[in-house]
Coordinates of C-alpha atoms (C1' of nucleotides) in Angstrom, one line a residue:
Chain C
X1 CA 70.9 213.7 -65.5
X2 CA 67.3 213.7 -63.3
X3 CA 66.5 216.6 -61.3
X4 CA 66.6 215.7 -58.0
X5 CA 64.2 217.7 -55.9
X6 CA 65.2 219.7 -52.5
X7 CA 63.2 217.9 -50.2
X8 CA 64.4 214.6 -51.3
X9 CA 68.0 215.6 -51.3
X10 CA 67.9 216.8 -47.2
X11 CA 66.7 213.6 -46.6
X12 CA 69.5 211.2 -47.8
X13 CA 71.5 209.3 -46.0
X14 CA 74.1 208.4 -47.7
X15 CA 75.1 210.8 -51.3
X16 CA 74.1 209.8 -54.3
X17 CA 77.2 211.6 -55.7
X18 CA 76.5 213.9 -58.5
X19 CA 73.4 215.2 -58.5
X20 CA 71.1 218.2 -60.4
X21 CA 69.2 220.7 -58.7
X22 CA 66.7 223.1 -60.2
X23 CA 65.6 226.2 -58.5
X24 CA 65.9 230.4 -57.1
X25 CA 68.5 231.6 -54.8
X26 CA 67.4 232.7 -51.1
X27 CA 70.6 234.6 -50.6
X28 CA 74.2 233.9 -51.9
X29 CA 77.1 235.1 -49.7
X30 CA 80.4 235.6 -51.1
X31 CA 84.3 235.7 -50.2
X32 CA 86.9 236.2 -52.2
X33 CA 87.6 232.4 -54.2
X34 CA 84.4 230.9 -53.6
X35 CA 80.4 231.7 -53.3
X36 CA 77.9 230.0 -50.9
X37 CA 74.5 230.0 -52.6
X38 CA 71.5 228.6 -50.4
X39 CA 68.6 227.8 -53.2
X40 CA 65.3 226.5 -52.3
X41 CA 62.9 225.8 -55.1
X42 CA 59.9 225.6 -53.4
X43 CA 59.3 221.5 -52.2
X44 CA 60.4 221.9 -48.5
X45 CA 61.2 224.9 -46.8
X46 CA 64.9 223.9 -46.3
X47 CA 67.8 225.2 -48.3
X48 CA 70.5 223.6 -50.2
X49 CA 73.6 224.6 -49.6
X50 CA 76.0 225.6 -53.1
X51 CA 79.1 226.0 -53.2
X52 CA 80.6 227.2 -56.2
X53 CA 84.4 228.6 -56.4
X54 CA 86.5 229.9 -58.5
X55 CA 87.8 227.3 -60.5
X56 CA 84.1 227.0 -62.4
X57 CA 84.7 228.7 -65.7
X58 CA 81.9 230.7 -65.6
X59 CA 82.8 232.1 -62.0
X60 CA 82.8 236.0 -62.9
X61 CA 79.2 235.6 -64.1
X62 CA 78.5 233.4 -61.0
X63 CA 79.3 236.8 -58.7
X64 CA 76.9 238.7 -60.8
X65 CA 73.8 236.0 -58.7
X66 CA 71.2 237.8 -57.0
X67 CA 68.6 237.1 -54.0
X68 CA 65.5 235.7 -56.6
X69 CA 67.9 234.4 -59.4
X70 CA 67.1 231.2 -61.3
X71 CA 69.8 228.4 -61.7
X72 CA 70.4 224.8 -62.8
X73 CA 73.2 223.8 -60.5
X74 CA 75.0 220.4 -60.8
X75 CA 77.7 218.6 -58.5
X76 CA 78.4 216.5 -56.1
X77 CA 76.2 216.2 -53.1
X78 CA 79.2 215.9 -50.0
X79 CA 78.1 215.9 -46.2
X80 CA 78.7 219.5 -45.2
X81 CA 81.4 220.8 -42.7
X82 CA 80.0 223.7 -41.9
X83 CA 76.9 223.8 -39.2
X84 CA 73.1 223.6 -39.7
X85 CA 72.8 221.9 -43.0
X86 CA 73.9 217.6 -43.3
X87 CA 74.8 218.3 -47.1
X88 CA 75.8 220.8 -49.2
X89 CA 76.5 220.3 -53.1
X90 CA 80.1 221.1 -54.0
X91 CA 79.0 222.6 -58.0
X92 CA 80.8 221.3 -61.0
X93 CA 78.2 223.4 -62.9
X94 CA 76.1 226.5 -62.2
X95 CA 74.4 227.8 -65.0
X96 CA 72.0 230.7 -64.5
X97 CA 68.5 230.3 -65.3
X98 CA 67.6 234.4 -65.3
X99 CA 69.0 236.6 -63.2
X100 CA 67.0 238.7 -60.6
X101 CA 67.9 242.3 -60.9
X102 CA 68.2 244.5 -58.3
X103 CA 64.4 245.5 -58.0
X104 CA 63.7 242.2 -56.8
X105 CA 61.1 243.1 -53.7
X106 CA 62.5 240.2 -51.8
X107 CA 65.4 240.6 -49.2
X108 CA 66.8 237.7 -47.4
X109 CA 65.5 239.4 -44.4
X110 CA 61.8 239.0 -42.5
X111 CA 59.2 241.4 -44.1
X112 CA 55.8 242.1 -42.3
X113 CA 52.7 240.7 -43.8
X114 CA 50.9 244.0 -44.7
X115 CA 54.3 244.6 -47.3
X116 CA 54.1 240.9 -48.5
X117 CA 50.0 241.2 -49.4
X118 CA 50.8 243.5 -51.1
X119 CA 53.3 241.6 -53.6
X120 CA 50.7 238.0 -53.2
X121 CA 52.7 236.9 -56.4
X122 CA 55.6 236.9 -54.8
X123 CA 55.0 235.8 -51.3
X124 CA 54.7 231.9 -52.1
X125 CA 58.9 232.4 -52.0
X126 CA 59.8 233.2 -48.4
X127 CA 59.6 230.8 -46.1
X128 CA 56.7 231.5 -44.1
X129 CA 54.4 231.5 -47.1
X130 CA 55.4 228.8 -49.1
X131 CA 55.4 226.7 -45.9
X132 CA 51.4 228.3 -45.7
X133 CA 50.7 227.3 -49.4
X134 CA 52.1 223.6 -48.9
X135 CA 50.2 223.4 -46.1
X136 CA 47.2 224.6 -48.1
X137 CA 48.0 221.8 -50.6
X138 CA 48.5 219.2 -47.7
X139 CA 45.6 219.3 -46.1
X140 CA 43.0 219.6 -48.9
X141 CA 44.3 216.2 -49.6
X142 CA 44.0 215.4 -46.2
X143 CA 40.0 216.1 -46.2
X144 CA 39.4 214.4 -49.3
X145 CA 41.5 211.1 -47.5
X146 CA 39.4 211.0 -44.9
X147 CA 36.5 210.8 -46.7
X148 CA 37.7 208.4 -49.3
X149 CA 38.7 206.5 -46.8
X150 CA 35.1 206.2 -44.7
X151 CA 33.1 205.8 -47.8
X152 CA 31.9 209.2 -48.3
X153 CA 31.5 209.9 -52.0
X154 CA 33.1 214.0 -53.5
X155 CA 29.8 215.9 -54.5
X156 CA 31.2 219.0 -57.0
X157 CA 28.4 221.4 -56.1
X158 CA 27.5 223.9 -58.7
X159 CA 29.2 227.5 -58.5
X160 CA 25.9 229.5 -60.0
X161 CA 22.8 228.9 -58.3
X162 CA 19.4 230.4 -58.7
X163 CA 18.0 230.0 -55.5
X164 CA 18.5 234.0 -54.2
X165 CA 17.0 233.2 -50.6
X166 CA 20.3 230.1 -48.9
X167 CA 20.1 232.6 -45.7
X168 CA 23.7 233.1 -45.6
X169 CA 24.6 236.8 -46.6
X170 CA 24.7 238.6 -49.9
X171 CA 25.5 237.2 -52.8
X172 CA 27.2 237.9 -56.0
X173 CA 25.2 238.7 -58.7
X174 CA 26.5 236.4 -62.3
X175 CA 24.5 237.8 -65.3
X176 CA 25.2 237.9 -69.2
X177 CA 23.7 241.0 -69.6
X178 CA 25.9 244.2 -70.5
X179 CA 25.8 247.3 -69.6
X180 CA 24.5 248.5 -72.6
X181 CA 21.7 246.1 -72.8
X182 CA 20.3 246.8 -69.2
X183 CA 20.6 250.7 -70.1
X184 CA 18.3 250.3 -72.8
X185 CA 16.3 248.1 -71.3
X186 CA 16.3 250.6 -68.1
X187 CA 16.3 248.2 -65.7
X188 CA 17.7 244.3 -65.1
X189 CA 16.2 242.3 -67.4
X190 CA 16.0 238.0 -66.3
X191 CA 13.9 237.3 -68.6
X192 CA 16.3 238.0 -71.1
X193 CA 19.1 237.4 -69.3
X194 CA 21.1 234.0 -69.7
X195 CA 19.5 231.5 -67.4
X196 CA 16.1 233.5 -68.3
X197 CA 16.1 234.4 -64.1
X198 CA 18.0 235.8 -61.5
X199 CA 21.5 233.7 -61.3
X200 CA 24.1 234.2 -58.6
X201 CA 27.8 232.6 -56.7
X202 CA 27.4 230.0 -54.6
X203 CA 27.2 231.2 -50.9
X204 CA 26.9 226.8 -50.0
X205 CA 26.7 223.5 -51.3
X206 CA 24.9 222.4 -48.4
X207 CA 21.3 221.8 -50.4
X208 CA 22.8 220.8 -53.6
X209 CA 24.8 217.9 -51.0
X210 CA 21.4 216.8 -49.3
X211 CA 20.2 215.5 -52.4
X212 CA 23.4 213.3 -52.7
X213 CA 22.4 212.5 -49.6
X214 CA 19.6 211.2 -49.3
X215 CA 21.2 209.0 -52.7
X216 CA 24.3 208.1 -51.7
X217 CA 24.4 208.0 -48.1
X218 CA 27.7 209.9 -47.2
X219 CA 28.7 212.5 -48.9
X220 CA 31.0 216.3 -49.4
X221 CA 31.4 219.4 -51.4
X222 CA 34.5 221.1 -50.6
X223 CA 34.7 223.6 -53.3
X224 CA 35.0 227.9 -53.4
X225 CA 32.0 229.7 -52.1
X226 CA 31.2 233.3 -52.5
X227 CA 29.8 236.0 -50.2
X228 CA 29.2 239.6 -51.2
X229 CA 29.3 241.0 -47.8
X230 CA 31.0 244.6 -46.9
X231 CA 33.0 242.7 -44.4
X232 CA 35.8 243.7 -42.8
X233 CA 37.8 241.4 -40.8
X234 CA 40.9 239.3 -40.3
X235 CA 38.3 236.9 -40.4
X236 CA 36.2 237.5 -43.5
X237 CA 37.1 237.1 -47.6
X238 CA 34.5 237.3 -50.6
X239 CA 36.2 233.5 -52.2
X240 CA 36.2 230.7 -49.7
X241 CA 36.8 227.2 -49.5
X242 CA 34.4 225.1 -47.1
X243 CA 34.0 221.6 -46.7
X244 CA 30.2 220.4 -46.5
X245 CA 29.9 216.6 -45.3
X246 CA 26.5 215.8 -45.4
X247 CA 25.0 212.5 -44.0
X248 CA 21.7 209.9 -44.4
X249 CA 20.7 208.4 -41.0
X250 CA 22.8 210.6 -39.2
X251 CA 21.4 213.5 -36.1
X252 CA 22.9 215.3 -34.6
X253 CA 25.4 213.5 -31.8
X254 CA 26.4 211.9 -34.8
X255 CA 27.4 214.8 -36.4
X256 CA 28.8 216.3 -33.6
X257 CA 31.6 212.6 -33.4
X258 CA 31.8 213.5 -37.3
X259 CA 32.7 216.8 -36.9
X260 CA 35.3 215.9 -33.8
X261 CA 36.8 212.9 -35.7
X262 CA 37.1 214.5 -38.3
X263 CA 39.1 217.5 -37.0
X264 CA 41.3 215.3 -34.9
X265 CA 42.3 213.2 -37.9
X266 CA 43.2 216.5 -39.9
X267 CA 45.3 217.9 -37.3
X268 CA 47.3 214.7 -37.0
X269 CA 47.5 214.7 -40.5
X270 CA 49.0 218.1 -40.2
X271 CA 51.5 217.2 -37.7
X272 CA 52.6 213.8 -39.9
X273 CA 53.1 215.2 -43.3
X274 CA 53.7 218.8 -42.4
X275 CA 55.9 218.7 -39.1
X276 CA 59.0 220.4 -40.6
X277 CA 56.6 223.1 -42.2
X278 CA 54.7 223.6 -39.5
X279 CA 57.5 223.8 -36.6
X280 CA 58.3 227.2 -38.5
X281 CA 54.7 228.0 -37.0
X282 CA 55.3 226.7 -33.6
X283 CA 58.6 228.6 -33.5
X284 CA 57.7 232.0 -35.3
X285 CA 54.7 232.8 -35.2
X286 CA 52.4 231.2 -32.1
X287 CA 55.0 229.8 -28.9
X288 CA 50.9 228.0 -27.9
X289 CA 50.7 226.4 -31.1
X290 CA 51.8 222.6 -30.0
X291 CA 49.3 223.3 -26.5
X292 CA 46.3 224.2 -28.6
X293 CA 47.3 221.2 -31.4
X294 CA 47.3 218.5 -28.3
X295 CA 43.7 219.8 -26.9
X296 CA 42.9 219.1 -30.1
X297 CA 44.0 215.9 -30.6
X298 CA 44.2 214.5 -26.9
X299 CA 41.1 216.2 -25.4
X300 CA 37.4 215.6 -25.8
X301 CA 35.7 218.7 -27.7
X302 CA 32.9 219.9 -25.2
X303 CA 29.4 219.9 -25.6
X304 CA 26.2 222.1 -24.7
X305 CA 22.6 223.0 -25.1
X306 CA 22.5 226.8 -25.9
X307 CA 20.3 227.0 -22.7
X308 CA 23.2 226.1 -20.3
X309 CA 25.7 228.0 -22.5
X310 CA 23.2 230.8 -21.4
X311 CA 22.9 229.9 -17.9
X312 CA 27.3 230.2 -17.8
X313 CA 27.8 233.1 -18.9
X314 CA 24.9 234.7 -17.0
X315 CA 27.3 232.8 -14.3
X316 CA 30.5 234.4 -15.3
X317 CA 31.5 237.4 -13.0
X318 CA 33.1 238.5 -16.9
X319 CA 31.8 242.1 -17.5
X320 CA 30.4 241.5 -21.3
X321 CA 29.3 244.9 -23.2
X322 CA 27.0 242.9 -24.7
X323 CA 24.4 241.7 -21.9
X324 CA 23.3 237.8 -21.9
X325 CA 19.6 237.2 -22.1
X326 CA 18.1 233.6 -23.7
X327 CA 17.3 234.4 -27.0
X328 CA 20.5 236.3 -27.9
X329 CA 22.7 235.4 -30.5
X330 CA 25.9 234.8 -29.0
X331 CA 28.7 238.0 -29.8
X332 CA 32.3 237.1 -30.0
X333 CA 32.6 237.7 -26.8
X334 CA 30.5 235.2 -26.0
X335 CA 32.1 233.0 -27.6
X336 CA 35.3 233.0 -26.8
X337 CA 34.4 233.3 -23.3
X338 CA 33.4 230.0 -23.3
X339 CA 36.1 227.9 -25.6
X340 CA 38.9 229.9 -24.4
X341 CA 37.8 230.6 -20.5
X342 CA 35.7 228.2 -19.9
X343 CA 36.1 224.6 -21.7
X344 CA 40.3 226.3 -22.8
X345 CA 39.3 223.4 -25.3
X346 CA 37.1 223.3 -28.5
X347 CA 33.3 223.2 -28.0
X348 CA 30.3 222.2 -29.7
X349 CA 27.6 224.5 -29.3
X350 CA 23.6 223.0 -29.5
X351 CA 19.4 223.5 -29.8
X352 CA 19.8 227.4 -30.3
X353 CA 16.2 229.3 -30.3
X354 CA 14.7 228.6 -33.9
X355 CA 14.6 232.8 -34.3
X356 CA 18.2 233.1 -35.5
X357 CA 18.4 229.9 -37.5
X358 CA 17.5 228.8 -40.5
X359 CA 14.9 227.3 -41.8
X360 CA 16.1 223.5 -42.6
X361 CA 16.9 222.8 -39.4
X362 CA 15.6 220.5 -37.5
X363 CA 12.7 221.2 -35.3
X364 CA 13.4 220.0 -31.2
X365 CA 10.3 218.4 -29.3
X366 CA 10.2 221.6 -27.3
X367 CA 9.1 223.5 -30.1
X368 CA 11.6 226.8 -29.0
X369 CA 14.7 225.3 -30.3
X370 CA 16.6 223.7 -33.3
X371 CA 18.9 220.9 -33.3
X372 CA 21.9 223.7 -34.2
X373 CA 25.3 223.2 -33.8
X374 CA 28.1 225.5 -33.9
X375 CA 31.7 224.2 -33.2
X376 CA 33.4 227.6 -31.0
X377 CA 37.3 227.1 -30.9
X378 CA 39.4 229.2 -28.8
X379 CA 40.6 231.8 -30.4
X380 CA 39.5 231.2 -33.6
X381 CA 35.6 230.8 -33.0
X382 CA 32.8 229.3 -35.0
X383 CA 35.1 226.7 -36.9
X384 CA 32.2 224.7 -37.5
X385 CA 28.2 225.4 -38.2
X386 CA 26.3 222.6 -38.6
X387 CA 22.7 220.9 -38.0
X388 CA 20.3 218.1 -37.9
X389 CA 18.2 219.1 -40.9
X390 CA 14.5 219.0 -40.6
X391 CA 13.1 216.2 -42.4
X392 CA 9.3 215.9 -41.7
X393 CA 7.8 217.4 -44.7
X394 CA 5.4 218.9 -42.9
X395 CA 7.5 220.6 -40.6
X396 CA 9.7 221.9 -43.3
X397 CA 6.8 224.2 -44.9
X398 CA 5.6 225.3 -42.0
X399 CA 9.2 226.8 -41.5
X400 CA 9.0 227.9 -44.8
X401 CA 5.5 229.9 -44.5
X402 CA 6.6 231.3 -40.7
X403 CA 9.6 232.4 -42.2
X404 CA 8.0 234.4 -45.3
X405 CA 10.2 232.2 -47.2
X406 CA 8.2 231.5 -51.2
X407 CA 8.2 227.3 -51.8
X408 CA 8.4 226.8 -55.4
X409 CA 11.6 228.0 -56.1
X410 CA 12.4 224.8 -53.4
X411 CA 10.2 222.4 -54.8
X412 CA 13.0 219.6 -55.6
X413 CA 14.3 220.4 -52.2
X414 CA 10.5 220.0 -50.7
X415 CA 10.4 216.5 -53.3
X416 CA 13.6 215.1 -50.8
X417 CA 10.8 214.9 -47.9
X418 CA 8.6 214.2 -50.4
X419 CA 9.7 210.7 -51.5
X420 CA 11.6 208.7 -48.9
X421 CA 12.5 211.0 -46.7
X422 CA 15.3 210.2 -44.2
X423 CA 16.9 211.7 -40.8
X424 CA 20.2 213.4 -42.1
X425 CA 22.9 215.9 -40.9
X426 CA 25.7 218.1 -41.4
X427 CA 28.1 221.3 -41.8
X428 CA 30.3 223.5 -42.8
X429 CA 34.2 223.6 -41.8
X430 CA 35.8 227.0 -43.0
X431 CA 39.7 225.7 -44.7
X432 CA 40.9 228.8 -44.0
X433 CA 39.9 229.5 -40.8
X434 CA 40.6 225.9 -40.0
X435 CA 44.7 226.3 -41.6
X436 CA 44.9 229.4 -39.5
X437 CA 44.0 227.2 -36.3
X438 CA 46.2 224.8 -37.6
X439 CA 49.2 228.0 -38.2
X440 CA 48.4 230.2 -35.7
X441 CA 48.3 233.0 -38.5
X442 CA 46.2 235.5 -37.4
X443 CA 45.0 237.5 -40.8
X444 CA 42.9 234.5 -43.4
X445 CA 44.6 236.5 -46.2
X446 CA 47.4 234.8 -45.9
X447 CA 46.0 231.6 -45.8
X448 CA 44.8 232.6 -49.3
X449 CA 46.8 232.3 -52.2
X450 CA 45.2 235.3 -53.8
X451 CA 43.0 237.1 -51.6
X452 CA 39.4 238.7 -52.7
X453 CA 38.2 241.3 -49.9
X454 CA 35.9 244.7 -50.8
X455 CA 38.0 247.2 -52.8
X456 CA 40.7 244.3 -53.7
X457 CA 41.1 242.0 -56.9
X458 CA 45.2 242.3 -57.7
X459 CA 46.4 239.6 -58.3
Chain P
rU1 C1' 29.0 249.4 -42.8
rC2 C1' 30.3 252.0 -37.6
rC3 C1' 35.1 252.5 -34.0
rC4 C1' 40.2 253.6 -33.0
rC5 C1' 45.8 253.3 -35.0
rA6 C1' 49.2 254.3 -39.0
rG7 C1' 51.3 256.3 -44.1
rU8 C1' 59.0 259.6 -44.0
rA9 C1' 65.0 256.0 -48.4
rG10 C1' 63.8 249.6 -51.5
rC11 C1' 62.0 246.9 -46.1
rU12 C1' 61.3 248.0 -40.8
rC13 C1' 61.4 252.3 -38.3
rA14 C1' 63.0 257.4 -35.6
rG15 C1' 62.0 262.7 -35.8
rU16 C1' 61.9 266.7 -29.1
rU17 C1' 58.1 272.8 -29.2
rG18 C1' 56.9 274.3 -36.2
rG19 C1' 63.2 275.9 -37.3
rC20 C1' 68.8 272.0 -42.5
rA21 C1' 65.9 264.7 -43.8
rG22 C1' 67.9 260.5 -40.4
rA23 C1' 69.0 255.1 -38.4
rG24 C1' 69.8 250.1 -38.7
rC25 C1' 68.8 246.2 -42.4
rA26 C1' 68.6 246.2 -48.2
rA27 C1' 71.0 247.8 -52.9
rU28 C1' 76.3 249.1 -55.8
rU29 C1' 81.4 249.5 -55.5
rG30 C1' 85.9 247.0 -53.3
rG31 C1' 88.2 243.4 -49.2
rC32 C1' 87.8 238.8 -47.1
rU33 C1' 90.2 231.0 -47.6
rG34 C1' 84.3 227.4 -45.2
rU35 C1' 79.9 231.1 -45.2
rU36 C1' 74.9 230.6 -42.1
rA37 C1' 69.6 237.0 -41.6
rA38 C1' 78.7 236.0 -43.1
rC39 C1' 81.9 239.9 -41.8
rC40 C1' 84.6 244.9 -43.0
rA41 C1' 84.6 249.7 -45.5
rA42 C1' 83.1 253.2 -49.5
rU43 C1' 78.7 255.0 -51.8
rG44 C1' 74.2 256.2 -53.7
rG45 C1' 68.5 255.9 -52.7
rG46 C1' 62.9 261.1 -50.1
rU47 C1' 56.4 263.8 -54.0
rC48 C1' 57.8 263.0 -46.1
rC49 C1' 50.5 259.1 -49.1
rG50 C1' 47.4 263.1 -51.8
rC51 C1' 45.2 267.7 -52.1
rG52 C1' 43.6 271.7 -49.6
rG53 C1' 44.2 275.2 -45.1
rU54 C1' 47.2 278.0 -41.1
rU55 C1' 52.2 280.1 -40.5
rC56 C1' 57.9 283.8 -41.5
rA57 C1' 58.5 278.9 -41.5
rA58 C1' 54.8 272.4 -42.1
rA59 C1' 57.1 265.9 -42.0
rU60 C1' 54.9 268.0 -37.5
rC61 C1' 48.7 271.8 -36.2
rC62 C1' 43.6 271.6 -39.4
rG63 C1' 39.8 270.1 -42.6
rU64 C1' 39.8 266.9 -46.5
rG65 C1' 40.3 262.3 -49.3
rC66 C1' 42.7 257.4 -50.7
rU67 C1' 45.8 253.2 -48.7
rG68 C1' 47.0 249.6 -45.2
rG69 C1' 45.7 247.6 -39.9
rG70 C1' 43.0 246.2 -35.4
rG71 C1' 38.4 245.6 -33.0
rA72 C1' 32.8 245.2 -33.9
rG73 C1' 28.8 243.7 -37.1
rC74 C1' 27.5 239.8 -41.2
rC75 C1' 29.3 234.9 -41.3
rA76 C1' 33.4 229.7 -42.6

RNA sequence: UCCCCAGUAGCUCAGUUGGCAGAGCAAUUGGCUGUUAACCAAUGGGUCCGCGGUUCAAAUCCGUGCUGGGGAGCCA
C-alpha cells in the first residue's frame, strides 16, 4: 500500500477508504479504551487525527506512545464526528517506528523563539517553524519561476572569490594553509596558498552577474552570501541568501519597475500557494500582516530622490536622534519615517550622493549623485539595494581613481566596458528579509534553518 | 563593537525589607466511552548562569566573566 501525505489527505472530498500515513505524534489524548493521536508528517500545517482503540493487538504498546514518536498508521479515512477536523483515521494497525523518550524537549504547548533557537535541529517539528520553512522553500521556487517565465537565465556566481574589495563589508578568508605552515613562515604567504593569492567567500555575485548580463541579456543569481561583520542584530546573519537580477539595456526606472513587479509577484505567489501556512502568521505572529500584503500587492510603490527625501525629512516635525543634512547616509530612524509614517507603503529612494555609494554606480548628469536605488519597506527597512551601473569606461576609471581602487584586479570587469558596453542595471534582494516581511518574524535567525551569527555555529 | 535589559524545576515565570525554594504547564503513575493545548487525582523534579566579595545569614547587595534578548552602527 502506498503512503499518502497528510496535505493530500486533509484536502480530499471523498474518502478513498483505507489509507497509509507515516509521521510524528504531536499530541496524544487517552481515554480508558481508546487514544486520539495527532499525527503530522511535515507536508502541511495540519495534523491528521488518528483514533486507536483497545481492540488493536498492540494497544498496550500504543499506550506508551509519547509526543515526538514516529509512527506508521493504516486505517480507514472517515468523516470525523468531532469538531476541528473534517477527516480522521480509524486505525486498524499502528506500528511504532521509534519512541521519543521523556527527554524530548518539544511539548504540546507554545515555546519561546529563544528556546527553540537552542534546539534548531528540532524546531522545524513545531507548527510555526514548519510553516516558516515550507514558505521559505516555496518562495525559493517562486523566484526561479518568476525569472524563468520572463526569459532570465540563472547564473551560479562563484562563492570563492579573489577580489578582496567589493566594498560590501568584512569578508571570510578562504585558505588551505595550515596554522603550522603559517607559524613556520611567520606570516600568511598567499603565494603558497591554494589559489596563489588571497581568496575570500563572496559578499555579492553582482560583478559576475554583470558579465553575464552583458552576454546573455537578463540574468539572476540566487545563492548564499557571506559577511564577516560583527553585527549583533535581529536583521543580520553571517551567511544569508541573496537574489541578484542584472539586466542589460536597462536603466534606473526599468530597475525599479522590475523590483516592484518582483515583490508583487512573490507576495501574490505566497498568498496563493502558502495560504494555510501564512494564516498561522496572520493569526498568531502579526495581525497587521494582511494589511501589509494588501498594500504591497495593490498600491504603487513610492519613488523619491534622495535630495527630495532630505527635504521631506527636514520639513517633518519629528525629532530625529541624528540630524538631517544633505550628504549624510540615512539612518534607520529616517528610513522608517519615510516608509512607515510619510508614505505608509514601500518606497524607492534614488540618486544618492556619490560619496556614500560604491564605485560601480552610474554617475548622474549633475556629477554629484549616482543612479542608486534602495527599496524601503515598512517595518523591514532596506529590502532591495541596487543601481544602474556605470557603463562608460572613462567615467568608471575616473571613479576608481578617486576612490583609490587598484584597477589591475578589475581588468576583466573593465573589459566589459571596453568591448560593446551597454547600459545595464540590477539589484540585490535579501531573501531572509523578504521572508521576515512576509511572515512578520522579527528575528532573522528564525527564518534561517541553521543561522550563523558571531560566536554561534552550532548545528 | 557600543548602549540597555535578563538569566530561579524540562518550558514559561513569581519570589515582598537580605531570613525554610514556589506556581502553571510538561513528565511519571492511576482514573475516565469522542477528545481538540482534553479532563480529574497523586508523585517525582533545583549547581537560583559561573567565579569572587560583603554579611550571623545572599536567589536577593557589590565586582567580574559567560550566555540570551532589545536597540544602534555596518548592511541584505
